[in-house]
Amino acid sequence: MTPAQPLPQQPDPAVRVRQLQSLAPLPVVAQRLLADLDRKDLSLGQLSEVIEMDPALTARIVGLANSAYFANRQPVYSVGDAVGRVLGLDMVRNLALGIVLSGPFDTKACRAFDAERFWFTAMATATLSVPLSGLVRDRQSVAGEWAYLAGLLHELGLLALCALFPAEMSKVLSQREADKPLAVRTRQALGIDAMEAGALLARRWKLPEGVAVVMAHYDAPGYQGPHSQLSALVGLAACLAASLHQSQDDPELRRPWLLALGLCEDDITPLLQRSQPRVEALRTLARQLAHP
């Protein structure tokens, strides 16, 4: 995707919105994957057939299945092997969708964007969201089947802004103002933040409602609308993922999300302990995703 031309100093949200809405339609593979999200009868062969329409996507899925993160001892040579022996149908479908939805966004011109951090956080958030959904006491209000995909896509709006407005976003990401969260700095520079951009993308591409809500509100633990628990759950997972990436743990940062979900620190301690030994393998996986 070609970066947008520099815009006037005064941010005009309408201009940003129009540029996000003018993105090209999704590739056929992405459209097929989205259409199959609700299918309970989707077979391994049918999913493999869709993914194999895109040779580059096929190579990436096979490469991921062979990564140390998934601890597979036997080499994987096909999408069918990746689904049947290592990752499972749902994970392959979600990973493939995450890869093709991020594909249109070339962030190389945004010098401050850390693609490895993005993919580490996306994968860790997705991975943590699934067991966290099992801890939520009111499980009926959490669409558990969307937890992984929502976690994987939650920062897609940030990716889009870095691709469309690389100069402005590079300045925003380079700032280290402790009193101004990233969303505030982004809105000051562009008139729109990453969550608002994510909501626009979700509507543009007709993503599932729960996933769209997460992309719009994951960083707002006080959100009380539809799918609020799924949004808070992914927000908590993202907070934990950031701690794992930075190798710094501050329980106070996740307290608002724990309160929103009716959880306490003891509820998530075993999950954090299980996650720690896999951090280095996840960093390697993130590098693989960031530099295909």
PDB file of C-alpha atoms in Angstrom:
ATOM      1  CA  MET A   1       0.000   0.000   0.000  1.00  0.00           C
ATOM      2  CA  THR A   2       1.399   3.407  -0.977  1.00  0.00           C
ATOM      3  CA  PRO A   3       1.679   5.845   1.951  1.00  0.00           C
ATOM      4  CA  ALA A   4      -0.761   8.732   1.824  1.00  0.00           C
ATOM      5  CA  GLN A   5       0.541  12.171   0.894  1.00  0.00           C
ATOM      6  CA  PRO A   6       1.494  14.430   3.838  1.00  0.00           C
ATOM      7  CA  LEU A   7      -1.521  16.265   5.197  1.00  0.00           C
ATOM      8  CA  PRO A   8      -1.911  19.763   6.656  1.00  0.00           C
ATOM      9  CA  GLN A   9      -0.656  20.351  10.176  1.00  0.00           C
ATOM     10  CA  GLN A  10      -4.173  20.650  11.595  1.00  0.00           C
ATOM     11  CA  PRO A  11      -5.493  17.087  11.788  1.00  0.00           C
ATOM     12  CA  ASP A  12      -8.707  16.554   9.863  1.00  0.00           C
ATOM     13  CA  PRO A  13     -10.423  13.326  11.041  1.00  0.00           C
ATOM     14  CA  ALA A  14     -12.709  13.313   7.996  1.00  0.00           C
ATOM     15  CA  VAL A  15      -9.716  13.036   5.677  1.00  0.00           C
ATOM     16  CA  ARG A  16      -8.329  10.092   7.640  1.00  0.00           C
ATOM     17  CA  VAL A  17     -11.709   8.399   7.659  1.00  0.00           C
ATOM     18  CA  ARG A  18     -12.071   8.760   3.898  1.00  0.00           C
ATOM     19  CA  GLN A  19      -8.636   7.270   3.302  1.00  0.00           C
ATOM     20  CA  LEU A  20      -9.388   4.306   5.549  1.00  0.00           C
ATOM     21  CA  GLN A  21     -12.744   3.783   3.851  1.00  0.00           C
ATOM     22  CA  SER A  22     -11.152   3.916   0.399  1.00  0.00           C
ATOM     23  CA  LEU A  23      -8.963   0.873   1.015  1.00  0.00           C
ATOM     24  CA  ALA A  24      -9.167  -1.773  -1.665  1.00  0.00           C
ATOM     25  CA  PRO A  25     -11.610  -4.653  -1.112  1.00  0.00           C
ATOM     26  CA  LEU A  26     -10.266  -7.720   0.633  1.00  0.00           C
ATOM     27  CA  PRO A  27      -8.506 -10.383  -1.441  1.00  0.00           C
ATOM     28  CA  VAL A  28     -10.602 -13.376  -2.448  1.00  0.00           C
ATOM     29  CA  VAL A  29      -8.862 -15.634   0.080  1.00  0.00           C
ATOM     30  CA  ALA A  30      -9.720 -13.256   2.932  1.00  0.00           C
ATOM     31  CA  GLN A  31     -13.316 -13.043   1.763  1.00  0.00           C
ATOM     32  CA  ARG A  32     -13.571 -16.838   1.688  1.00  0.00           C
ATOM     33  CA  LEU A  33     -12.014 -17.171   5.156  1.00  0.00           C
ATOM     34  CA  LEU A  34     -14.440 -14.602   6.583  1.00  0.00           C
ATOM     35  CA  ALA A  35     -17.393 -16.321   4.926  1.00  0.00           C
ATOM     36  CA  ASP A  36     -16.342 -19.605   6.546  1.00  0.00           C
ATOM     37  CA  LEU A  37     -15.961 -18.223  10.083  1.00  0.00           C
ATOM     38  CA  ASP A  38     -19.444 -19.307  11.162  1.00  0.00           C
ATOM     39  CA  ARG A  39     -19.319 -22.691   9.473  1.00  0.00           C
ATOM     40  CA  LYS A  40     -19.376 -25.558  11.944  1.00  0.00           C
ATOM     41  CA  ASP A  41     -19.052 -28.141   9.174  1.00  0.00           C
ATOM     42  CA  LEU A  42     -15.883 -26.748   7.575  1.00  0.00           C
ATOM     43  CA  SER A  43     -13.535 -29.627   6.821  1.00  0.00           C
ATOM     44  CA  LEU A  44      -9.748 -29.784   6.834  1.00  0.00           C
ATOM     45  CA  GLY A  45      -9.772 -30.257   3.079  1.00  0.00           C
ATOM     46  CA  GLN A  46     -12.038 -27.260   2.471  1.00  0.00           C
ATOM     47  CA  LEU A  47      -9.896 -24.961   4.613  1.00  0.00           C
ATOM     48  CA  SER A  48      -6.709 -26.216   2.978  1.00  0.00           C
ATOM     49  CA  GLU A  49      -8.193 -25.574  -0.456  1.00  0.00           C
ATOM     50  CA  VAL A  50      -8.958 -21.931   0.419  1.00  0.00           C
ATOM     51  CA  ILE A  51      -5.516 -21.236   1.917  1.00  0.00           C
ATOM     52  CA  GLU A  52      -3.711 -22.952  -0.946  1.00  0.00           C
ATOM     53  CA  MET A  53      -5.272 -20.431  -3.346  1.00  0.00           C
ATOM     54  CA  ASP A  54      -2.513 -18.115  -2.050  1.00  0.00           C
ATOM     55  CA  PRO A  55       0.972 -19.709  -2.332  1.00  0.00           C
ATOM     56  CA  ALA A  56       2.598 -17.065  -0.100  1.00  0.00           C
ATOM     57  CA  LEU A  57      -0.010 -17.609   2.630  1.00  0.00           C
ATOM     58  CA  THR A  58       0.465 -21.376   2.313  1.00  0.00           C
ATOM     59  CA  ALA A  59       4.211 -21.009   2.840  1.00  0.00           C
ATOM     60  CA  ARG A  60       3.716 -18.833   5.914  1.00  0.00           C
ATOM     61  CA  ILE A  61       1.213 -21.212   7.534  1.00  0.00           C
ATOM     62  CA  VAL A  62       3.537 -24.172   6.934  1.00  0.00           C
ATOM     63  CA  GLY A  63       6.459 -22.132   8.292  1.00  0.00           C
ATOM     64  CA  LEU A  64       4.553 -21.218  11.437  1.00  0.00           C
ATOM     65  CA  ALA A  65       3.586 -24.837  12.053  1.00  0.00           C
ATOM     66  CA  ASN A  66       7.293 -25.745  11.899  1.00  0.00           C
ATOM     67  CA  SER A  67       8.317 -23.040  14.395  1.00  0.00           C
ATOM     68  CA  ALA A  68       9.686 -23.916  17.817  1.00  0.00           C
ATOM     69  CA  TYR A  69       6.787 -22.088  19.466  1.00  0.00           C
ATOM     70  CA  PHE A  70       4.357 -24.873  18.564  1.00  0.00           C
ATOM     71  CA  ALA A  71       6.847 -27.571  19.637  1.00  0.00           C
ATOM     72  CA  ASN A  72       6.108 -29.928  16.765  1.00  0.00           C
ATOM     73  CA  ARG A  73       8.695 -32.705  16.447  1.00  0.00           C
ATOM     74  CA  GLN A  74       7.825 -33.848  12.934  1.00  0.00           C
ATOM     75  CA  PRO A  75       8.344 -31.585   9.889  1.00  0.00           C
ATOM     76  CA  VAL A  76       5.201 -30.079   8.369  1.00  0.00           C
ATOM     77  CA  TYR A  77       5.063 -29.937   4.580  1.00  0.00           C
ATOM     78  CA  SER A  78       1.469 -28.914   3.813  1.00  0.00           C
ATOM     79  CA  VAL A  79      -1.484 -26.935   5.100  1.00  0.00           C
ATOM     80  CA  GLY A  80      -3.228 -30.243   5.722  1.00  0.00           C
ATOM     81  CA  ASP A  81      -0.381 -31.316   8.014  1.00  0.00           C
ATOM     82  CA  ALA A  82      -0.448 -27.944   9.783  1.00  0.00           C
ATOM     83  CA  VAL A  83      -4.176 -28.316  10.466  1.00  0.00           C
ATOM     84  CA  GLY A  84      -4.281 -32.018  11.235  1.00  0.00           C
ATOM     85  CA  ARG A  85      -1.091 -32.520  13.243  1.00  0.00           C
ATOM     86  CA  VAL A  86      -0.063 -29.212  14.825  1.00  0.00           C
ATOM     87  CA  LEU A  87      -2.372 -26.226  14.951  1.00  0.00           C
ATOM     88  CA  GLY A  88      -5.930 -27.420  14.478  1.00  0.00           C
ATOM     89  CA  LEU A  89      -8.581 -26.090  12.134  1.00  0.00           C
ATOM     90  CA  ASP A  90      -9.689 -23.034  14.135  1.00  0.00           C
ATOM     91  CA  MET A  91      -6.159 -21.764  14.797  1.00  0.00           C
ATOM     92  CA  VAL A  92      -5.069 -22.183  11.184  1.00  0.00           C
ATOM     93  CA  ARG A  93      -8.174 -20.374   9.975  1.00  0.00           C
ATOM     94  CA  ASN A  94      -7.619 -17.510  12.440  1.00  0.00           C
ATOM     95  CA  LEU A  95      -3.877 -17.247  11.728  1.00  0.00           C
ATOM     96  CA  ALA A  96      -4.514 -17.233   7.996  1.00  0.00           C
ATOM     97  CA  LEU A  97      -7.108 -14.505   8.412  1.00  0.00           C
ATOM     98  CA  GLY A  98      -4.778 -12.426  10.572  1.00  0.00           C
ATOM     99  CA  ILE A  99      -2.012 -12.710   7.982  1.00  0.00           C
ATOM    100  CA  VAL A 100      -4.164 -11.778   4.975  1.00  0.00           C
ATOM    101  CA  LEU A 101      -5.902  -8.889   6.785  1.00  0.00           C
ATOM    102  CA  SER A 102      -2.533  -7.393   7.735  1.00  0.00           C
ATOM    103  CA  GLY A 103      -1.159  -7.985   4.247  1.00  0.00           C
ATOM    104  CA  PRO A 104      -2.338  -4.706   2.627  1.00  0.00           C
ATOM    105  CA  PHE A 105      -0.412  -2.586   5.142  1.00  0.00           C
ATOM    106  CA  ASP A 106       3.215  -1.826   4.315  1.00  0.00           C
ATOM    107  CA  THR A 107       4.716  -0.138   7.380  1.00  0.00           C
ATOM    108  CA  LYS A 108       8.357   0.027   6.219  1.00  0.00           C
ATOM    109  CA  ALA A 109       8.179   3.821   5.771  1.00  0.00           C
ATOM    110  CA  CYS A 110       7.118   4.238   9.412  1.00  0.00           C
ATOM    111  CA  ARG A 111      10.555   4.023  10.973  1.00  0.00           C
ATOM    112  CA  ALA A 112       9.393   3.929  14.575  1.00  0.00           C
ATOM    113  CA  PHE A 113       6.939   1.072  14.011  1.00  0.00           C
ATOM    114  CA  ASP A 114       8.216  -2.142  15.592  1.00  0.00           C
ATOM    115  CA  ALA A 115       6.766  -4.977  13.510  1.00  0.00           C
ATOM    116  CA  GLU A 116       8.231  -7.634  15.802  1.00  0.00           C
ATOM    117  CA  ARG A 117       6.575  -6.029  18.823  1.00  0.00           C
ATOM    118  CA  PHE A 118       3.292  -5.843  16.905  1.00  0.00           C
ATOM    119  CA  TRP A 119       3.303  -9.549  16.059  1.00  0.00           C
ATOM    120  CA  PHE A 120       4.542 -10.606  19.501  1.00  0.00           C
ATOM    121  CA  THR A 121       1.692  -8.679  21.102  1.00  0.00           C
ATOM    122  CA  ALA A 122      -0.857  -9.955  18.576  1.00  0.00           C
ATOM    123  CA  MET A 123       0.129 -13.608  19.020  1.00  0.00           C
ATOM    124  CA  ALA A 124       0.499 -13.381  22.803  1.00  0.00           C
ATOM    125  CA  THR A 125      -2.825 -11.569  23.174  1.00  0.00           C
ATOM    126  CA  ALA A 126      -4.578 -14.170  21.019  1.00  0.00           C
ATOM    127  CA  THR A 127      -2.972 -17.062  22.884  1.00  0.00           C
ATOM    128  CA  LEU A 128      -3.764 -15.624  26.330  1.00  0.00           C
ATOM    129  CA  SER A 129      -7.338 -14.668  25.416  1.00  0.00           C
ATOM    130  CA  VAL A 130      -8.447 -18.292  25.070  1.00  0.00           C
ATOM    131  CA  PRO A 131      -7.603 -19.502  28.618  1.00  0.00           C
ATOM    132  CA  LEU A 132      -8.736 -16.149  30.039  1.00  0.00           C
ATOM    133  CA  SER A 133     -12.173 -16.711  28.497  1.00  0.00           C
ATOM    134  CA  GLY A 134     -12.419 -19.839  30.632  1.00  0.00           C
ATOM    135  CA  LEU A 135     -11.845 -17.804  33.796  1.00  0.00           C
ATOM    136  CA  VAL A 136     -14.672 -15.338  33.207  1.00  0.00           C
ATOM    137  CA  ARG A 137     -17.481 -16.234  35.560  1.00  0.00           C
ATOM    138  CA  ASP A 138     -20.270 -15.134  33.229  1.00  0.00           C
ATOM    139  CA  ARG A 139     -19.051 -17.219  30.310  1.00  0.00           C
ATOM    140  CA  GLN A 140     -22.301 -16.936  28.379  1.00  0.00           C
ATOM    141  CA  SER A 141     -21.600 -13.244  27.779  1.00  0.00           C
ATOM    142  CA  VAL A 142     -18.201 -13.985  26.201  1.00  0.00           C
ATOM    143  CA  ALA A 143     -18.118 -15.296  22.647  1.00  0.00           C
ATOM    144  CA  GLY A 144     -15.243 -17.668  23.351  1.00  0.00           C
ATOM    145  CA  GLU A 145     -14.918 -18.725  19.729  1.00  0.00           C
ATOM    146  CA  TRP A 146     -13.975 -15.131  18.829  1.00  0.00           C
ATOM    147  CA  ALA A 147     -11.427 -14.645  21.624  1.00  0.00           C
ATOM    148  CA  TYR A 148      -8.384 -15.829  19.660  1.00  0.00           C
ATOM    149  CA  LEU A 149      -9.253 -13.940  16.465  1.00  0.00           C
ATOM    150  CA  ALA A 150     -10.155 -10.776  18.374  1.00  0.00           C
ATOM    151  CA  GLY A 151      -6.842 -10.926  20.219  1.00  0.00           C
ATOM    152  CA  LEU A 152      -4.942 -11.453  16.991  1.00  0.00           C
ATOM    153  CA  LEU A 153      -6.591  -8.485  15.240  1.00  0.00           C
ATOM    154  CA  HIS A 154      -6.995  -6.053  18.130  1.00  0.00           C
ATOM    155  CA  GLU A 155      -4.216  -3.669  16.948  1.00  0.00           C
ATOM    156  CA  LEU A 156      -4.992  -3.806  13.240  1.00  0.00           C
ATOM    157  CA  GLY A 157      -5.992  -0.125  13.356  1.00  0.00           C
ATOM    158  CA  LEU A 158      -2.474   0.792  14.489  1.00  0.00           C
ATOM    159  CA  LEU A 159      -1.027  -1.142  11.561  1.00  0.00           C
ATOM    160  CA  ALA A 160      -3.287   0.740   9.144  1.00  0.00           C
ATOM    161  CA  LEU A 161      -2.382   4.177  10.518  1.00  0.00           C
ATOM    162  CA  CYS A 162       1.358   3.409  10.348  1.00  0.00           C
ATOM    163  CA  ALA A 163       0.990   2.336   6.714  1.00  0.00           C
ATOM    164  CA  LEU A 164      -1.205   5.248   5.633  1.00  0.00           C
ATOM    165  CA  PHE A 165       0.501   8.028   7.617  1.00  0.00           C
ATOM    166  CA  PRO A 166       4.068   6.806   8.219  1.00  0.00           C
ATOM    167  CA  ALA A 167       5.713  10.165   8.922  1.00  0.00           C
ATOM    168  CA  GLU A 168       3.101  11.332  11.414  1.00  0.00           C
ATOM    169  CA  MET A 169       2.905   7.947  13.165  1.00  0.00           C
ATOM    170  CA  SER A 170       6.674   7.637  13.356  1.00  0.00           C
ATOM    171  CA  LYS A 171       6.744  10.903  15.314  1.00  0.00           C
ATOM    172  CA  VAL A 172       3.900   9.725  17.546  1.00  0.00           C
ATOM    173  CA  LEU A 173       5.548   6.388  18.293  1.00  0.00           C
ATOM    174  CA  SER A 174       8.893   8.070  18.970  1.00  0.00           C
ATOM    175  CA  GLN A 175       7.419  10.270  21.700  1.00  0.00           C
ATOM    176  CA  ARG A 176       7.959   9.146  25.270  1.00  0.00           C
ATOM    177  CA  GLU A 177       5.438  11.216  27.166  1.00  0.00           C
ATOM    178  CA  ALA A 178       4.447   9.209  30.216  1.00  0.00           C
ATOM    179  CA  ASP A 179       1.454  11.444  30.907  1.00  0.00           C
ATOM    180  CA  LYS A 180      -0.018  10.969  27.425  1.00  0.00           C
ATOM    181  CA  PRO A 181      -1.178   7.514  26.334  1.00  0.00           C
ATOM    182  CA  LEU A 182      -0.557   6.447  22.745  1.00  0.00           C
ATOM    183  CA  ALA A 183      -4.232   6.926  21.844  1.00  0.00           C
ATOM    184  CA  VAL A 184      -4.144  10.544  23.005  1.00  0.00           C
ATOM    185  CA  ARG A 185      -0.912  11.313  21.129  1.00  0.00           C
ATOM    186  CA  THR A 186      -2.258   9.664  17.975  1.00  0.00           C
ATOM    187  CA  ARG A 187      -5.519  11.608  18.138  1.00  0.00           C
ATOM    188  CA  GLN A 188      -3.634  14.867  18.599  1.00  0.00           C
ATOM    189  CA  ALA A 189      -1.491  14.155  15.533  1.00  0.00           C
ATOM    190  CA  LEU A 190      -4.089  12.620  13.215  1.00  0.00           C
ATOM    191  CA  GLY A 191      -7.502  13.464  14.628  1.00  0.00           C
ATOM    192  CA  ILE A 192      -8.183   9.732  14.968  1.00  0.00           C
ATOM    193  CA  ASP A 193      -6.674   6.982  17.115  1.00  0.00           C
ATOM    194  CA  ALA A 194      -5.850   3.335  16.403  1.00  0.00           C
ATOM    195  CA  MET A 195      -9.045   1.992  17.989  1.00  0.00           C
ATOM    196  CA  GLU A 196     -11.201   4.316  15.881  1.00  0.00           C
ATOM    197  CA  ALA A 197      -9.242   3.218  12.815  1.00  0.00           C
ATOM    198  CA  GLY A 198      -9.769  -0.400  13.802  1.00  0.00           C
ATOM    199  CA  ALA A 199     -13.519   0.154  14.093  1.00  0.00           C
ATOM    200  CA  LEU A 200     -13.572   1.661  10.593  1.00  0.00           C
ATOM    201  CA  LEU A 201     -11.651  -1.275   9.171  1.00  0.00           C
ATOM    202  CA  ALA A 202     -13.938  -3.762  10.892  1.00  0.00           C
ATOM    203  CA  ARG A 203     -17.011  -2.133   9.374  1.00  0.00           C
ATOM    204  CA  ARG A 204     -15.354  -1.780   5.981  1.00  0.00           C
ATOM    205  CA  TRP A 205     -14.433  -5.472   5.910  1.00  0.00           C
ATOM    206  CA  LYS A 206     -17.582  -6.729   7.703  1.00  0.00           C
ATOM    207  CA  LEU A 207     -15.702  -8.516  10.467  1.00  0.00           C
ATOM    208  CA  PRO A 208     -17.742 -10.361  13.133  1.00  0.00           C
ATOM    209  CA  GLU A 209     -19.463  -7.980  15.541  1.00  0.00           C
ATOM    210  CA  GLY A 210     -17.581  -9.180  18.628  1.00  0.00           C
ATOM    211  CA  VAL A 211     -14.212  -8.795  16.896  1.00  0.00           C
ATOM    212  CA  ALA A 212     -15.191  -5.324  15.671  1.00  0.00           C
ATOM    213  CA  VAL A 213     -16.163  -4.242  19.202  1.00  0.00           C
ATOM    214  CA  VAL A 214     -12.818  -5.447  20.556  1.00  0.00           C
ATOM    215  CA  MET A 215     -10.892  -3.527  17.892  1.00  0.00           C
ATOM    216  CA  ALA A 216     -12.812  -0.383  18.868  1.00  0.00           C
ATOM    217  CA  HIS A 217     -12.776  -0.690  22.685  1.00  0.00           C
ATOM    218  CA  TYR A 218     -10.085  -3.114  23.909  1.00  0.00           C
ATOM    219  CA  ASP A 219      -8.140  -0.263  25.542  1.00  0.00           C
ATOM    220  CA  ALA A 220     -11.188   1.057  27.419  1.00  0.00           C
ATOM    221  CA  PRO A 221     -11.900  -1.130  30.480  1.00  0.00           C
ATOM    222  CA  GLY A 222     -14.912   1.037  31.312  1.00  0.00           C
ATOM    223  CA  TYR A 223     -16.723   0.188  28.064  1.00  0.00           C
ATOM    224  CA  GLN A 224     -20.233  -1.104  28.887  1.00  0.00           C
ATOM    225  CA  GLY A 225     -21.826  -1.826  25.497  1.00  0.00           C
ATOM    226  CA  PRO A 226     -22.350  -5.094  23.601  1.00  0.00           C
ATOM    227  CA  HIS A 227     -19.536  -7.649  23.912  1.00  0.00           C
ATOM    228  CA  SER A 228     -18.054  -5.644  26.791  1.00  0.00           C
ATOM    229  CA  GLN A 229     -16.645  -8.721  28.520  1.00  0.00           C
ATOM    230  CA  LEU A 230     -14.944  -9.953  25.360  1.00  0.00           C
ATOM    231  CA  SER A 231     -13.458  -6.488  24.908  1.00  0.00           C
ATOM    232  CA  ALA A 232     -12.221  -6.378  28.521  1.00  0.00           C
ATOM    233  CA  LEU A 233     -10.876  -9.908  28.227  1.00  0.00           C
ATOM    234  CA  VAL A 234      -8.771  -9.021  25.167  1.00  0.00           C
ATOM    235  CA  GLY A 235      -7.741  -5.767  26.867  1.00  0.00           C
ATOM    236  CA  LEU A 236      -6.445  -7.783  29.833  1.00  0.00           C
ATOM    237  CA  ALA A 237      -4.685 -10.228  27.501  1.00  0.00           C
ATOM    238  CA  ALA A 238      -3.053  -7.308  25.654  1.00  0.00           C
ATOM    239  CA  CYS A 239      -1.877  -5.864  28.960  1.00  0.00           C
ATOM    240  CA  LEU A 240      -0.342  -9.212  29.947  1.00  0.00           C
ATOM    241  CA  ALA A 241       1.210  -9.574  26.491  1.00  0.00           C
ATOM    242  CA  ALA A 242       2.874  -6.162  26.835  1.00  0.00           C
ATOM    243  CA  SER A 243       4.306  -7.200  30.205  1.00  0.00           C
ATOM    244  CA  LEU A 244       5.732 -10.385  28.704  1.00  0.00           C
ATOM    245  CA  HIS A 245       7.259  -8.460  25.792  1.00  0.00           C
ATOM    246  CA  GLN A 246       8.862  -5.862  28.053  1.00  0.00           C
ATOM    247  CA  SER A 247       9.874  -8.440  30.707  1.00  0.00           C
ATOM    248  CA  GLN A 248       8.380  -6.054  33.265  1.00  0.00           C
ATOM    249  CA  ASP A 249       5.319  -6.875  35.312  1.00  0.00           C
ATOM    250  CA  ASP A 250       3.212  -4.148  36.942  1.00  0.00           C
ATOM    251  CA  PRO A 251      -0.025  -5.572  38.385  1.00  0.00           C
ATOM    252  CA  GLU A 252      -1.464  -2.070  38.784  1.00  0.00           C
ATOM    253  CA  LEU A 253      -1.628  -1.642  35.004  1.00  0.00           C
ATOM    254  CA  ARG A 254      -4.038  -4.569  34.605  1.00  0.00           C
ATOM    255  CA  ARG A 255      -6.201  -3.862  37.651  1.00  0.00           C
ATOM    256  CA  PRO A 256      -8.960  -2.015  35.691  1.00  0.00           C
ATOM    257  CA  TRP A 257      -9.435  -5.000  33.370  1.00  0.00           C
ATOM    258  CA  LEU A 258      -9.416  -7.484  36.234  1.00  0.00           C
ATOM    259  CA  LEU A 259     -12.132  -5.448  37.954  1.00  0.00           C
ATOM    260  CA  ALA A 260     -14.156  -5.261  34.739  1.00  0.00           C
ATOM    261  CA  LEU A 261     -14.056  -9.063  34.462  1.00  0.00           C
ATOM    262  CA  GLY A 262     -14.613  -9.816  38.146  1.00  0.00           C
ATOM    263  CA  LEU A 263     -11.193 -11.459  38.424  1.00  0.00           C
ATOM    264  CA  CYS A 264      -8.338 -11.094  40.895  1.00  0.00           C
ATOM    265  CA  GLU A 265      -4.574 -11.397  40.586  1.00  0.00           C
ATOM    266  CA  ASP A 266      -4.584 -14.964  41.914  1.00  0.00           C
ATOM    267  CA  ASP A 267      -6.860 -16.025  39.051  1.00  0.00           C
ATOM    268  CA  ILE A 268      -4.284 -15.181  36.393  1.00  0.00           C
ATOM    269  CA  THR A 269      -1.033 -16.044  38.215  1.00  0.00           C
ATOM    270  CA  PRO A 270      -0.933 -19.671  36.963  1.00  0.00           C
ATOM    271  CA  LEU A 271      -1.488 -18.457  33.374  1.00  0.00           C
ATOM    272  CA  LEU A 272       1.405 -15.997  33.635  1.00  0.00           C
ATOM    273  CA  GLN A 273       3.653 -18.693  35.099  1.00  0.00           C
ATOM    274  CA  ARG A 274       2.838 -21.056  32.210  1.00  0.00           C
ATOM    275  CA  SER A 275       3.494 -18.301  29.674  1.00  0.00           C
ATOM    276  CA  GLN A 276       6.936 -17.217  30.875  1.00  0.00           C
ATOM    277  CA  PRO A 277       8.917 -20.201  29.521  1.00  0.00           C
ATOM    278  CA  ARG A 278       7.481 -19.655  26.019  1.00  0.00           C
ATOM    279  CA  VAL A 279       8.434 -15.989  25.661  1.00  0.00           C
ATOM    280  CA  GLU A 280      11.681 -16.518  23.731  1.00  0.00           C
ATOM    281  CA  ALA A 281      10.015 -18.950  21.321  1.00  0.00           C
ATOM    282  CA  LEU A 282       7.278 -16.372  20.817  1.00  0.00           C
ATOM    283  CA  ARG A 283       9.866 -13.676  20.049  1.00  0.00           C
ATOM    284  CA  THR A 284      11.273 -15.945  17.348  1.00  0.00           C
ATOM    285  CA  LEU A 285       7.782 -16.538  15.959  1.00  0.00           C
ATOM    286  CA  ALA A 286       7.136 -12.768  15.943  1.00  0.00           C
ATOM    287  CA  ARG A 287      10.328 -12.199  13.933  1.00  0.00           C
ATOM    288  CA  GLN A 288       9.145 -14.820  11.464  1.00  0.00           C
ATOM    289  CA  LEU A 289       5.795 -13.074  11.056  1.00  0.00           C
ATOM    290  CA  ALA A 290       7.349  -9.598  10.883  1.00  0.00           C
ATOM    291  CA  HIS A 291       9.879 -10.530   8.196  1.00  0.00           C
ATOM    292  CA  PRO A 292       8.237 -13.061   5.847  1.00  0.00           C
TER     293      PRO A 292
END
